[in-house]
PDB file of C-alpha atoms in Angstrom:
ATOM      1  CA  UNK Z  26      65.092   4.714  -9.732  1.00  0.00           C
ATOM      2  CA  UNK Z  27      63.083   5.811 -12.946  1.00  0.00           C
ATOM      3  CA  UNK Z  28      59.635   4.911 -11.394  1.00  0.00           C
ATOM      4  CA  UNK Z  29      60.706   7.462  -8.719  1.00  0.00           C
ATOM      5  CA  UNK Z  30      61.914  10.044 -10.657  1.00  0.00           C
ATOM      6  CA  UNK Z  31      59.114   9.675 -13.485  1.00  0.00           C
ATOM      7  CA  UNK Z  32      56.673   9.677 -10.071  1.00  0.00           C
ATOM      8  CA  UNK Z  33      58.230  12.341  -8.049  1.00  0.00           C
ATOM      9  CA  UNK Z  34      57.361  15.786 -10.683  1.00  0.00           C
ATOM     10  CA  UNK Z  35      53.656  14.357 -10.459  1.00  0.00           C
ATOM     11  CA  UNK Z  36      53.191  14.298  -6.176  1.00  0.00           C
ATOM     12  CA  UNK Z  37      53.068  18.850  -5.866  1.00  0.00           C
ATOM     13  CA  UNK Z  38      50.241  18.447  -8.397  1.00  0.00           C
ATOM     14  CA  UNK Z  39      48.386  15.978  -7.250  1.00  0.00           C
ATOM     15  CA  UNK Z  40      48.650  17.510  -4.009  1.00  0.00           C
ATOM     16  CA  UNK Z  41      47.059  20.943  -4.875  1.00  0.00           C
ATOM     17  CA  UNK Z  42      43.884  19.149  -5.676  1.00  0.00           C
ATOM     18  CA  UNK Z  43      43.489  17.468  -2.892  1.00  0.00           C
ATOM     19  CA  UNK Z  44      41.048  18.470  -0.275  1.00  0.00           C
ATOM     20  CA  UNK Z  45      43.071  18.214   3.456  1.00  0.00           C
ATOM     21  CA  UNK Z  46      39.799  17.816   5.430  1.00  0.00           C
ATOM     22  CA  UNK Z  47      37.792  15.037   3.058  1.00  0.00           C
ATOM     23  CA  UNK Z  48      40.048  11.932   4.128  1.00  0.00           C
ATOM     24  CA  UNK Z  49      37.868  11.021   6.735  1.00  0.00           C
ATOM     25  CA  UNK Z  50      34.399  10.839   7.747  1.00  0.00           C
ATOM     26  CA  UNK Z  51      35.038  12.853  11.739  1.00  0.00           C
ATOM     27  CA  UNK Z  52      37.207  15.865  10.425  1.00  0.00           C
ATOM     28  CA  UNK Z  53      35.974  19.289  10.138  1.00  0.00           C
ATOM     29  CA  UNK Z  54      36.515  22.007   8.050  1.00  0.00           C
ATOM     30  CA  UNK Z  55      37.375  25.163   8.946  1.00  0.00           C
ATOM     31  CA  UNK Z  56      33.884  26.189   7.554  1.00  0.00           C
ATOM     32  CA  UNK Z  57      32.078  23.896   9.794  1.00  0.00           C
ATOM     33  CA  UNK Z  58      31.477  21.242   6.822  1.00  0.00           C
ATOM     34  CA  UNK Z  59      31.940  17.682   6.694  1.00  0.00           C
ATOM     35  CA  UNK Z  60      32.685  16.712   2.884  1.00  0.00           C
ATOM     36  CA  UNK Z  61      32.136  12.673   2.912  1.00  0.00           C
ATOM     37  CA  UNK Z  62      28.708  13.643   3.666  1.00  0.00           C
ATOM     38  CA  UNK Z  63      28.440  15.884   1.060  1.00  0.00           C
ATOM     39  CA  UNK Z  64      30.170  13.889  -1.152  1.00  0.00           C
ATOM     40  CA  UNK Z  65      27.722  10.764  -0.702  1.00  0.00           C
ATOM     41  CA  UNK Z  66      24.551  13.415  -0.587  1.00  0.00           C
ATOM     42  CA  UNK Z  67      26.028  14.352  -3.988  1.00  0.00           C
ATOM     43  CA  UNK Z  68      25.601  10.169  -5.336  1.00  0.00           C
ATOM     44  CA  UNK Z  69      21.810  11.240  -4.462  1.00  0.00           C
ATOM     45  CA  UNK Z  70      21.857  13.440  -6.919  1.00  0.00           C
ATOM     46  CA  UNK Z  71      23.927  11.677  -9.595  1.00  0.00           C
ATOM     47  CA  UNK Z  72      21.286   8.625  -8.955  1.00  0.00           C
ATOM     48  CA  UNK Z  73      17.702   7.840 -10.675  1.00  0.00           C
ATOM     49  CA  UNK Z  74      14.744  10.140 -10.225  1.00  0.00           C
ATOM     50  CA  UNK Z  75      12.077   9.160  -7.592  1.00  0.00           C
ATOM     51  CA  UNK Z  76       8.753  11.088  -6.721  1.00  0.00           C
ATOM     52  CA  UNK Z  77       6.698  10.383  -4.135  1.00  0.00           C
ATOM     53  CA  UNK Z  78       3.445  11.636  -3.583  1.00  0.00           C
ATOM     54  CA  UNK Z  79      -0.040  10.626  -0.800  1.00  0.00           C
ATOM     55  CA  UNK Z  80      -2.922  11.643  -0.564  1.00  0.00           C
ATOM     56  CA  UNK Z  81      -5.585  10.579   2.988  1.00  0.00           C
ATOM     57  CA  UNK Z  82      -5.801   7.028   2.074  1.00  0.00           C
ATOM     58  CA  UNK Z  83      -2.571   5.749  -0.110  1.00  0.00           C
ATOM     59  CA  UNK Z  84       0.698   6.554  -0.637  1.00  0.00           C
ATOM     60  CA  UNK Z  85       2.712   6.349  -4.439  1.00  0.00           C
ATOM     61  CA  UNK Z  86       6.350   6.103  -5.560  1.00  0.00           C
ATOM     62  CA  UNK Z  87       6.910   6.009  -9.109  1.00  0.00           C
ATOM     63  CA  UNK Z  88      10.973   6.322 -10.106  1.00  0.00           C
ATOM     64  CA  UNK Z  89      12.510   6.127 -13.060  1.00  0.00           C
ATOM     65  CA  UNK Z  90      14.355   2.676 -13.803  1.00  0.00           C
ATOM     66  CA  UNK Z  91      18.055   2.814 -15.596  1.00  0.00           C
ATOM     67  CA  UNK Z  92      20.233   0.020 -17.003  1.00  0.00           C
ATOM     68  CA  UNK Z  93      24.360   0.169 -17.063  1.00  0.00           C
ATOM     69  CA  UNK Z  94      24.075  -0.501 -20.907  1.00  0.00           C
ATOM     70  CA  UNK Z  95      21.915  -1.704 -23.750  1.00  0.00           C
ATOM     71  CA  UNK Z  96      23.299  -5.172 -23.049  1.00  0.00           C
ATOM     72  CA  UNK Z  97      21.912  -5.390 -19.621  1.00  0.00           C
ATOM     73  CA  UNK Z  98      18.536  -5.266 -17.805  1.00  0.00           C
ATOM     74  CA  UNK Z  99      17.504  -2.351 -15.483  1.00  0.00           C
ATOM     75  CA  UNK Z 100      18.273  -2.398 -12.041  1.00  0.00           C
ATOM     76  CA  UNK Z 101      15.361  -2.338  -9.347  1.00  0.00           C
ATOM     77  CA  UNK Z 102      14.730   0.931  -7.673  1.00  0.00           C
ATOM     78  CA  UNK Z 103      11.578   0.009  -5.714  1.00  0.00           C
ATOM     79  CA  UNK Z 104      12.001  -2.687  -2.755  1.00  0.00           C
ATOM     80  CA  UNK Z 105       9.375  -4.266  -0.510  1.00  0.00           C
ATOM     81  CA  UNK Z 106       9.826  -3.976   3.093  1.00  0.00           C
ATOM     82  CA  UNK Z 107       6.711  -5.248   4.790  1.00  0.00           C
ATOM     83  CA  UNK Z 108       3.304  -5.654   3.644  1.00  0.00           C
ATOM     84  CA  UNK Z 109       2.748  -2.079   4.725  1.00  0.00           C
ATOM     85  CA  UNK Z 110       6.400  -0.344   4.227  1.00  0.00           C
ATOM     86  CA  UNK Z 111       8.388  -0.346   0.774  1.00  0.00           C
ATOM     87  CA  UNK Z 112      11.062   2.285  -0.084  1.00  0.00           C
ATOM     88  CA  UNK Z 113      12.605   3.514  -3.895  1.00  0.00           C
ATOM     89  CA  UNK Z 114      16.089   4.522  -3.728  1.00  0.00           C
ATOM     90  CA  UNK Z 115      18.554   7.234  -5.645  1.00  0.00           C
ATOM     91  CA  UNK Z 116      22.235   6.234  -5.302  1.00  0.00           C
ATOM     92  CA  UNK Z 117      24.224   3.027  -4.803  1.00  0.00           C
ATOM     93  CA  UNK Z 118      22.333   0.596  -4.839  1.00  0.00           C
ATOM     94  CA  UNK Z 119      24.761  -2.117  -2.998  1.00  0.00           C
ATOM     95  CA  UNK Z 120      24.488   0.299  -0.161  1.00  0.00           C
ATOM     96  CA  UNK Z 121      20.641   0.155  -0.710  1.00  0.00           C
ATOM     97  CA  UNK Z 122      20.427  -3.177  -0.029  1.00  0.00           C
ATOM     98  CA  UNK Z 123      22.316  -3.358   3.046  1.00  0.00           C
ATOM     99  CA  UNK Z 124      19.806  -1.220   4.029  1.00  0.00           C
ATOM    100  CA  UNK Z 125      16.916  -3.043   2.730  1.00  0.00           C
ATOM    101  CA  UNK Z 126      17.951  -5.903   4.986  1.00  0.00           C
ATOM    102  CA  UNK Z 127      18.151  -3.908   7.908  1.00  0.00           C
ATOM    103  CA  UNK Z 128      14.740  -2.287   7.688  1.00  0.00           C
ATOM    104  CA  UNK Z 129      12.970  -5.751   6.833  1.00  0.00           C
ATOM    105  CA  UNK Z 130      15.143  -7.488  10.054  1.00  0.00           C
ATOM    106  CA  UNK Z 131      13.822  -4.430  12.301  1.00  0.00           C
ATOM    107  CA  UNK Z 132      10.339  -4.964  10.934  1.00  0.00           C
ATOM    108  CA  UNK Z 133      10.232  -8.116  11.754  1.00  0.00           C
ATOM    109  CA  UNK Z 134      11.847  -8.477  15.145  1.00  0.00           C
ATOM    110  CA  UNK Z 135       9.625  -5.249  16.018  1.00  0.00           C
ATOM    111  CA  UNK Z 136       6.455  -7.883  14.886  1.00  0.00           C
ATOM    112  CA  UNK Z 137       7.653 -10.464  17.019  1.00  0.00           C
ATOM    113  CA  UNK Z 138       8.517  -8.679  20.586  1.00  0.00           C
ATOM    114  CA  UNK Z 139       4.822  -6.397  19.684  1.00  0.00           C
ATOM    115  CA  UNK Z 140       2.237  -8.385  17.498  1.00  0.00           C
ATOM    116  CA  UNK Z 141       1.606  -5.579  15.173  1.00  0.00           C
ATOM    117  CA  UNK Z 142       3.019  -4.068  12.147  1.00  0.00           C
ATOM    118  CA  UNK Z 143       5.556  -1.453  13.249  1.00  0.00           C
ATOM    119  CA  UNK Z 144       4.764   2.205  12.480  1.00  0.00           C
ATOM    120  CA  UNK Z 145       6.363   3.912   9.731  1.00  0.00           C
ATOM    121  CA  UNK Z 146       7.941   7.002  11.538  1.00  0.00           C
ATOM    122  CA  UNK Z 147       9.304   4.314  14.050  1.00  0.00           C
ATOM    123  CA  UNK Z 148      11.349   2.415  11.570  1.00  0.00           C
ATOM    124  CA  UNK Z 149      12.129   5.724   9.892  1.00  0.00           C
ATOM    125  CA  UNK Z 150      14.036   6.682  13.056  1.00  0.00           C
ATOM    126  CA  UNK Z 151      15.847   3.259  13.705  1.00  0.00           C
ATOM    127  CA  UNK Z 152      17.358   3.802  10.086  1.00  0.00           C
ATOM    128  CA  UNK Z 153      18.657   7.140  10.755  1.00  0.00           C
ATOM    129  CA  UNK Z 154      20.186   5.859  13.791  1.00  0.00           C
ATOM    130  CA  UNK Z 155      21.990   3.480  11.813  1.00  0.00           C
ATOM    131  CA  UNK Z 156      23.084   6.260   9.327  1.00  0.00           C
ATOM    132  CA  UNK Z 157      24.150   8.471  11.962  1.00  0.00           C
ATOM    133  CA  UNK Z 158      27.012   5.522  13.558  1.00  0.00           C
ATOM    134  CA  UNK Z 159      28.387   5.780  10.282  1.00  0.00           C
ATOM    135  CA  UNK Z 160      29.064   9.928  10.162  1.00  0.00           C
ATOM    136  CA  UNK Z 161      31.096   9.159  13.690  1.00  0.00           C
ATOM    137  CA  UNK Z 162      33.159   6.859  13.568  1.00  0.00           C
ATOM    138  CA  UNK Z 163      36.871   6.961  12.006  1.00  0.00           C
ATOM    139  CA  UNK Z 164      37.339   4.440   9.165  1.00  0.00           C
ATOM    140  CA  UNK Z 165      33.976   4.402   8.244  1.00  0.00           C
ATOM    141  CA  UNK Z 166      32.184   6.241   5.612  1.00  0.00           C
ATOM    142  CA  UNK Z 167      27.926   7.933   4.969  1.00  0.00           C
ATOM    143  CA  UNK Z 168      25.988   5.382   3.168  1.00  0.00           C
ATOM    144  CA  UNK Z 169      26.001   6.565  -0.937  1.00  0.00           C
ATOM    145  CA  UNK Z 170      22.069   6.284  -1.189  1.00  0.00           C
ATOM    146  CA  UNK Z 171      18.735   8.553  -0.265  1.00  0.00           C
ATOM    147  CA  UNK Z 172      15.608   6.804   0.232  1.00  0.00           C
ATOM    148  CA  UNK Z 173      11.897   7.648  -0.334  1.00  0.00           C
ATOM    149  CA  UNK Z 174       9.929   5.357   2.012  1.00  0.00           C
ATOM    150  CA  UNK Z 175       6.220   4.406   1.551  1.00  0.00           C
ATOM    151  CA  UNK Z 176       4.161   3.347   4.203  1.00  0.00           C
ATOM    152  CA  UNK Z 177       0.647   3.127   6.122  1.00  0.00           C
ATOM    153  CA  UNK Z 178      -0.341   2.571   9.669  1.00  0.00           C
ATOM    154  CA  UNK Z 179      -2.559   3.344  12.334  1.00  0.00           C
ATOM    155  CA  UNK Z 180      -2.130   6.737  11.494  1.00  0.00           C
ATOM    156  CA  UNK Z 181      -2.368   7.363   7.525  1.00  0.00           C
ATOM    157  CA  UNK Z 182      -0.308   6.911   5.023  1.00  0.00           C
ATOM    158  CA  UNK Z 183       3.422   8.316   4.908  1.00  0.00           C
ATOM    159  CA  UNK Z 184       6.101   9.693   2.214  1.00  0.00           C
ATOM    160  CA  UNK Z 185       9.419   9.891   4.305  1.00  0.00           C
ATOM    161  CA  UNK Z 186      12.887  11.220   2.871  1.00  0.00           C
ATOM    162  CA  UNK Z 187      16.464  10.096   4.220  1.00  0.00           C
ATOM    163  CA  UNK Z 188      19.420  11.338   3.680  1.00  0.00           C
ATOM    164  CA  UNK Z 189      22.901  10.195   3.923  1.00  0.00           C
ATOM    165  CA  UNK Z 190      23.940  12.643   6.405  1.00  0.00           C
ATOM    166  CA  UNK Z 191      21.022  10.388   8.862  1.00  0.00           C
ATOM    167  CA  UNK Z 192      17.999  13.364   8.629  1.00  0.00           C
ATOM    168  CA  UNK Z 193      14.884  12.414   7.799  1.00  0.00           C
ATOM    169  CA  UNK Z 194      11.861  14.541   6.829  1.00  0.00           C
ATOM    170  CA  UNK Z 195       7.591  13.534   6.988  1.00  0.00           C
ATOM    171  CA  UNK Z 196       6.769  14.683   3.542  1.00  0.00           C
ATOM    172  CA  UNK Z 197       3.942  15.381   1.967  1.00  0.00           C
ATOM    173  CA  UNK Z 198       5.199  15.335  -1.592  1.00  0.00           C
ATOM    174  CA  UNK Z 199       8.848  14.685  -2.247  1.00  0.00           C
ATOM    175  CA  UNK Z 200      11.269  14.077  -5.461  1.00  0.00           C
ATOM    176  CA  UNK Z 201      15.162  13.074  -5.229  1.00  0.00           C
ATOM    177  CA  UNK Z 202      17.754  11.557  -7.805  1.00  0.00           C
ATOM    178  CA  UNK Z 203      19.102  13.423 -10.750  1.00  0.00           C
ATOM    179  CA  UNK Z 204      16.775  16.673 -12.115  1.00  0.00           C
ATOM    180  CA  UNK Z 205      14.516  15.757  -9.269  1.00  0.00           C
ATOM    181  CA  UNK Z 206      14.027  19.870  -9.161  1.00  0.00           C
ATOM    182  CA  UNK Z 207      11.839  19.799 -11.869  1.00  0.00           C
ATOM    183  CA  UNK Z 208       9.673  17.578 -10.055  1.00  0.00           C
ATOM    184  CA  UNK Z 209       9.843  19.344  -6.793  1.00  0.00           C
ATOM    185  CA  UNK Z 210       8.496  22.334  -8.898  1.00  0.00           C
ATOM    186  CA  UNK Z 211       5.297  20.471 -10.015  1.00  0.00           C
ATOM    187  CA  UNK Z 212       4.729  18.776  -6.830  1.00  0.00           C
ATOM    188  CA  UNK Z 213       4.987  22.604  -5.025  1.00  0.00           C
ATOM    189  CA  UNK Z 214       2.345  23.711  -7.701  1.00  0.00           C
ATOM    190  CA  UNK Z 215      -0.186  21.073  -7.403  1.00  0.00           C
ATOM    191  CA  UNK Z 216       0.723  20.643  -3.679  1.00  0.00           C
ATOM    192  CA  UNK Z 217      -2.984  20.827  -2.511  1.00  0.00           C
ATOM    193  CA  UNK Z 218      -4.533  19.424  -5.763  1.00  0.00           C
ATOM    194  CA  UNK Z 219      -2.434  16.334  -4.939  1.00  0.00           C
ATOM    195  CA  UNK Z 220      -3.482  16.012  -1.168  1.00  0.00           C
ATOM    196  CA  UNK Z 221      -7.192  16.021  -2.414  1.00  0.00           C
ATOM    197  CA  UNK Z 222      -7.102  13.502  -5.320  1.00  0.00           C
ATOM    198  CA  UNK Z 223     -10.051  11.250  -4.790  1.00  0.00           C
ATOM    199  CA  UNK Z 224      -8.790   8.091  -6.661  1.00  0.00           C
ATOM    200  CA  UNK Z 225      -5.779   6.258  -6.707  1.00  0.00           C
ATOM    201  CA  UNK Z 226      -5.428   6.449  -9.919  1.00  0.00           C
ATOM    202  CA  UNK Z 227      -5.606  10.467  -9.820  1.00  0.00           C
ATOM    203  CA  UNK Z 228      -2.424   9.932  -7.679  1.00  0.00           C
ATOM    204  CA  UNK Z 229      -0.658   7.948  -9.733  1.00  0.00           C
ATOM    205  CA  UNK Z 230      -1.115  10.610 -12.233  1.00  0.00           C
ATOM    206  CA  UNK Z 231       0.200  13.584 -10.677  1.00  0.00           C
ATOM    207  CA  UNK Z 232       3.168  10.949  -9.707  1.00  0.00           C
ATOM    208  CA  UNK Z 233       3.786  10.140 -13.038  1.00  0.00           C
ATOM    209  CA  UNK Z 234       3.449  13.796 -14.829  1.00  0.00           C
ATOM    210  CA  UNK Z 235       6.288  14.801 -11.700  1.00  0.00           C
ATOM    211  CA  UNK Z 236       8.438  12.043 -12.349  1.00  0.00           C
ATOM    212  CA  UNK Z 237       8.488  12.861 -16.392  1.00  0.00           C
ATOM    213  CA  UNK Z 238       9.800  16.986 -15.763  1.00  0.00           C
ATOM    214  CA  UNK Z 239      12.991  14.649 -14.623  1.00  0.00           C
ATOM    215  CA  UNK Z 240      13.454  13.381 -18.271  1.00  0.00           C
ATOM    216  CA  UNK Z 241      16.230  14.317 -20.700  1.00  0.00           C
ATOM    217  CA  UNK Z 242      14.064  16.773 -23.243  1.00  0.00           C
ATOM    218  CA  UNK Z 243      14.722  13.284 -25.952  1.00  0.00           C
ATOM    219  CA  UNK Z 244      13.188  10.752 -23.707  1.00  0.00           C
ATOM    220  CA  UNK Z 245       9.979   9.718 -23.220  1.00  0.00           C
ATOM    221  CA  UNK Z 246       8.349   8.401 -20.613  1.00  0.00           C
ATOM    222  CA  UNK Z 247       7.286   4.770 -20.995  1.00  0.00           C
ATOM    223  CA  UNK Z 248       6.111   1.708 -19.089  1.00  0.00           C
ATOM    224  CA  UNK Z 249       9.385   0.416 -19.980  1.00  0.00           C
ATOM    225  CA  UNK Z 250      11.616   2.631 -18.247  1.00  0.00           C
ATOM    226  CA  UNK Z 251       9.409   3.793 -15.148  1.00  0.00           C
ATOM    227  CA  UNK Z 252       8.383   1.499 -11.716  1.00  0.00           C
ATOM    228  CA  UNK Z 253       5.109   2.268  -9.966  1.00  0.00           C
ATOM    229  CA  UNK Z 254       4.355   1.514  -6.391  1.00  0.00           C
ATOM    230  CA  UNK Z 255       1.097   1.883  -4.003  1.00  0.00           C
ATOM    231  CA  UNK Z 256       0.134   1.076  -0.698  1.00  0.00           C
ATOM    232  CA  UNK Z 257      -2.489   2.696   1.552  1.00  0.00           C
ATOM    233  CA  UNK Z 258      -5.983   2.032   2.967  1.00  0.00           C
ATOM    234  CA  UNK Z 259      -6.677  -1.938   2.490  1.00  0.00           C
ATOM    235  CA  UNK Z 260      -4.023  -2.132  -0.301  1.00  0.00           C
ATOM    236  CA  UNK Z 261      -0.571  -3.961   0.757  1.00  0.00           C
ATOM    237  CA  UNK Z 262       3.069  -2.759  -0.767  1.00  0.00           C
ATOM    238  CA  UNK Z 263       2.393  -3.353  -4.239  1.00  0.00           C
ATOM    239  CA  UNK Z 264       4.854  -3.071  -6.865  1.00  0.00           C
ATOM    240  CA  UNK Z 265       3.569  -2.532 -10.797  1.00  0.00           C
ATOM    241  CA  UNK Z 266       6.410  -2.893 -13.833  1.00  0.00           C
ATOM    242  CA  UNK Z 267       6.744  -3.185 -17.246  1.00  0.00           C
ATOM    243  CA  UNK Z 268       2.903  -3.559 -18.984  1.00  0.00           C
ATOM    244  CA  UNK Z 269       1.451  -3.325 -15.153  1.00  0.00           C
ATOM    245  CA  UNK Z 270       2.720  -0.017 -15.366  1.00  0.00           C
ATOM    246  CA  UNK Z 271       1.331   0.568 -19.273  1.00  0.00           C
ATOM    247  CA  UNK Z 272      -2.490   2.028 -17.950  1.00  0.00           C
ATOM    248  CA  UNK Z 273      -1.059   4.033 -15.970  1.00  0.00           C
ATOM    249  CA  UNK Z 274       1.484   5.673 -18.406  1.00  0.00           C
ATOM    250  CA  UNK Z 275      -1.619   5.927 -20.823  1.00  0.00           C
ATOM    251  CA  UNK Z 276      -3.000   8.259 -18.608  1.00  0.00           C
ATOM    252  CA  UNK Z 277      -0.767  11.174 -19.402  1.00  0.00           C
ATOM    253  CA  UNK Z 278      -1.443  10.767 -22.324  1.00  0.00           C
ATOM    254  CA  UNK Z 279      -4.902  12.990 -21.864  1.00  0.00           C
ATOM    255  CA  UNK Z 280      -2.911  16.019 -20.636  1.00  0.00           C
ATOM    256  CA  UNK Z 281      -1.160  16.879 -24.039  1.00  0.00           C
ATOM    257  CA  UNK Z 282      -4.603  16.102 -26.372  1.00  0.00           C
ATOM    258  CA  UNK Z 283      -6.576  18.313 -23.709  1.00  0.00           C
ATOM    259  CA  UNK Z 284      -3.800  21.221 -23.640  1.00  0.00           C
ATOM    260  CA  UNK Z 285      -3.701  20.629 -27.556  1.00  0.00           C
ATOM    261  CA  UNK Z 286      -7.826  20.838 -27.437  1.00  0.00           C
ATOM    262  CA  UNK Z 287      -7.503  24.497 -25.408  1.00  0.00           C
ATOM    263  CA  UNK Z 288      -4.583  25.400 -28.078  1.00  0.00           C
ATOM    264  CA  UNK Z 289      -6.773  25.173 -31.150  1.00  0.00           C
ATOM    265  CA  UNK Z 290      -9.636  26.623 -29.242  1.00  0.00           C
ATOM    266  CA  UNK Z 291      -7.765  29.458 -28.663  1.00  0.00           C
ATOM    267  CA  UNK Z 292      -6.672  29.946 -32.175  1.00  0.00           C
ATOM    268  CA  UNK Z 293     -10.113  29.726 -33.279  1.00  0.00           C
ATOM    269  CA  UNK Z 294     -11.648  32.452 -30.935  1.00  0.00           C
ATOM    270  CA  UNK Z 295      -8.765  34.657 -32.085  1.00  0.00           C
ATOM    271  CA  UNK Z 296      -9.411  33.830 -35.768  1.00  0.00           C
ATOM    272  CA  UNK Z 297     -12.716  34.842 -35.219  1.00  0.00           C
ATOM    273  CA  UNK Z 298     -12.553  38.033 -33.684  1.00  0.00           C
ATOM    274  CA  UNK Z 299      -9.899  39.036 -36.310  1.00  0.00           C
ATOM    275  CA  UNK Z 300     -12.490  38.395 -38.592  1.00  0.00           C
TER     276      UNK Z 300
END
């Protein structure tokens, strides 16, 4: 027929681009890869940036919030999990809220069989459980979404990272989403400075200065496009947006007027001593 013959010249070139060992989630490559996990670690990547950072008494997320067009509103990268738990997430965020409803169903059957909050690193490791099933299983594929959980317990506040491909990682700083190395550089830099803020607000700070290195060089960042979240010592899972978020945003403003400050300092020590 002509649909077969139009169809037929197409099929040899289709099939050089297609990888052999990606059409399911148990095959192997001959290099000792698995590529749907790479694949969905690489929707991490493509997804919104999200820094976390804690310091001995509270733990922050701050990520940056993105909407599908100018027509419609931003989609929520922050969610609430218990008083004490909330995670931001960098991918898909249908499969993010699959998860969501896990973690706040383990959370609270943990609460009933216990009578106590459940500890962070222990609902950490049910969710990589979870994420595991689905790298082992034929007809199945990784969940398309990383997540940056918040939490504090009996034990201190927390910054976990999961992956698709079911590992998780204590943190003590962490970025992930798209240009999230920019981030990672600041957060390596000021690792200590970070761990030894005094104030929340000190944290939110350093947070916020990470999370703007993961900016386009024409964007600006602004209480309208970023989401800030605390919890720690006394202080439930609390989620700031929009004008919450504006005092905090003010603060960096400071950094550019003080490094403008040292600039014209400079210039005038210089002038002088050419003088």
């Amino acid at each position: 027929s002509f649909a077969c013959s139009f169809c037929w010249p197409l099929k040899p070139a289709l099939a050089m681009f297609r990888n052999q060992y990606d059409n399911d989630i148990t095959t192997w490559s001959p290099q000792g890869r698995i590529h749907q996990i790479e694949y969905a670690m690489e929707s991490v990547k493509q997804g919104a940036a999200s820094v976390g950072v804690k310091n001995k008494t509270h733990a922050v997320i701050v990520t940056l919030k993105r909407a599908a067009s100018d027509l419609s509103g931003h989609l929520r990268k922050v969610y609430e999990i218990d008083e004490h738990i909330g995670v931001a997430i960098s991918g898909l965020t249908s499969d993010a809220r699959s998860l969501c409803r896990f973690m706040r169903r383990t959370c609270l059957d943990d609460k009933w069989a216990y009578d106590e909050p459940i500890a962070v690193s222990r609902l950490v490791g049910f969710v990589g459980e979870k994420l595991q099933r689905c790298t082992q299983a034929w007809g199945r594929r990784p969940f398309g979404v990383g997540l940056l959980v918040s939490g504090y317990d009996s034990t201190g506040p927390h910054i976990y990272q999961i992956d698709p491909s079911a590992n998780y990682y204590n943190c003590k700083s962490m970025a992930i989403g798209a240009r999230s190395q920019s981030a990672k550089t600041y957060l390596e830099n000021h690792m200590e400075e970070i761990a030894n803020t005094d104030t929340q607000e000190e944290l939110i700070k350093h947070a916020l200065r990470a999370l703007r290195d993961c900016l386009p060089s024409d964007s600006e960042l602004t209480s309208a496009n970023c989401t800030v979240s605390v919890v720690g010592k006394d202080t439930r899972f609390t989620i700031y947006d929009d004008e919450a978020v504006a005092p905090y945003v003010a603060l960096l403003a400071e950094v550019p007027v003080a490094m403008a400050e040292d600039a014209e300092a400079d210039v005038q020590i210089a002038a002088e001593d050419f003088a």
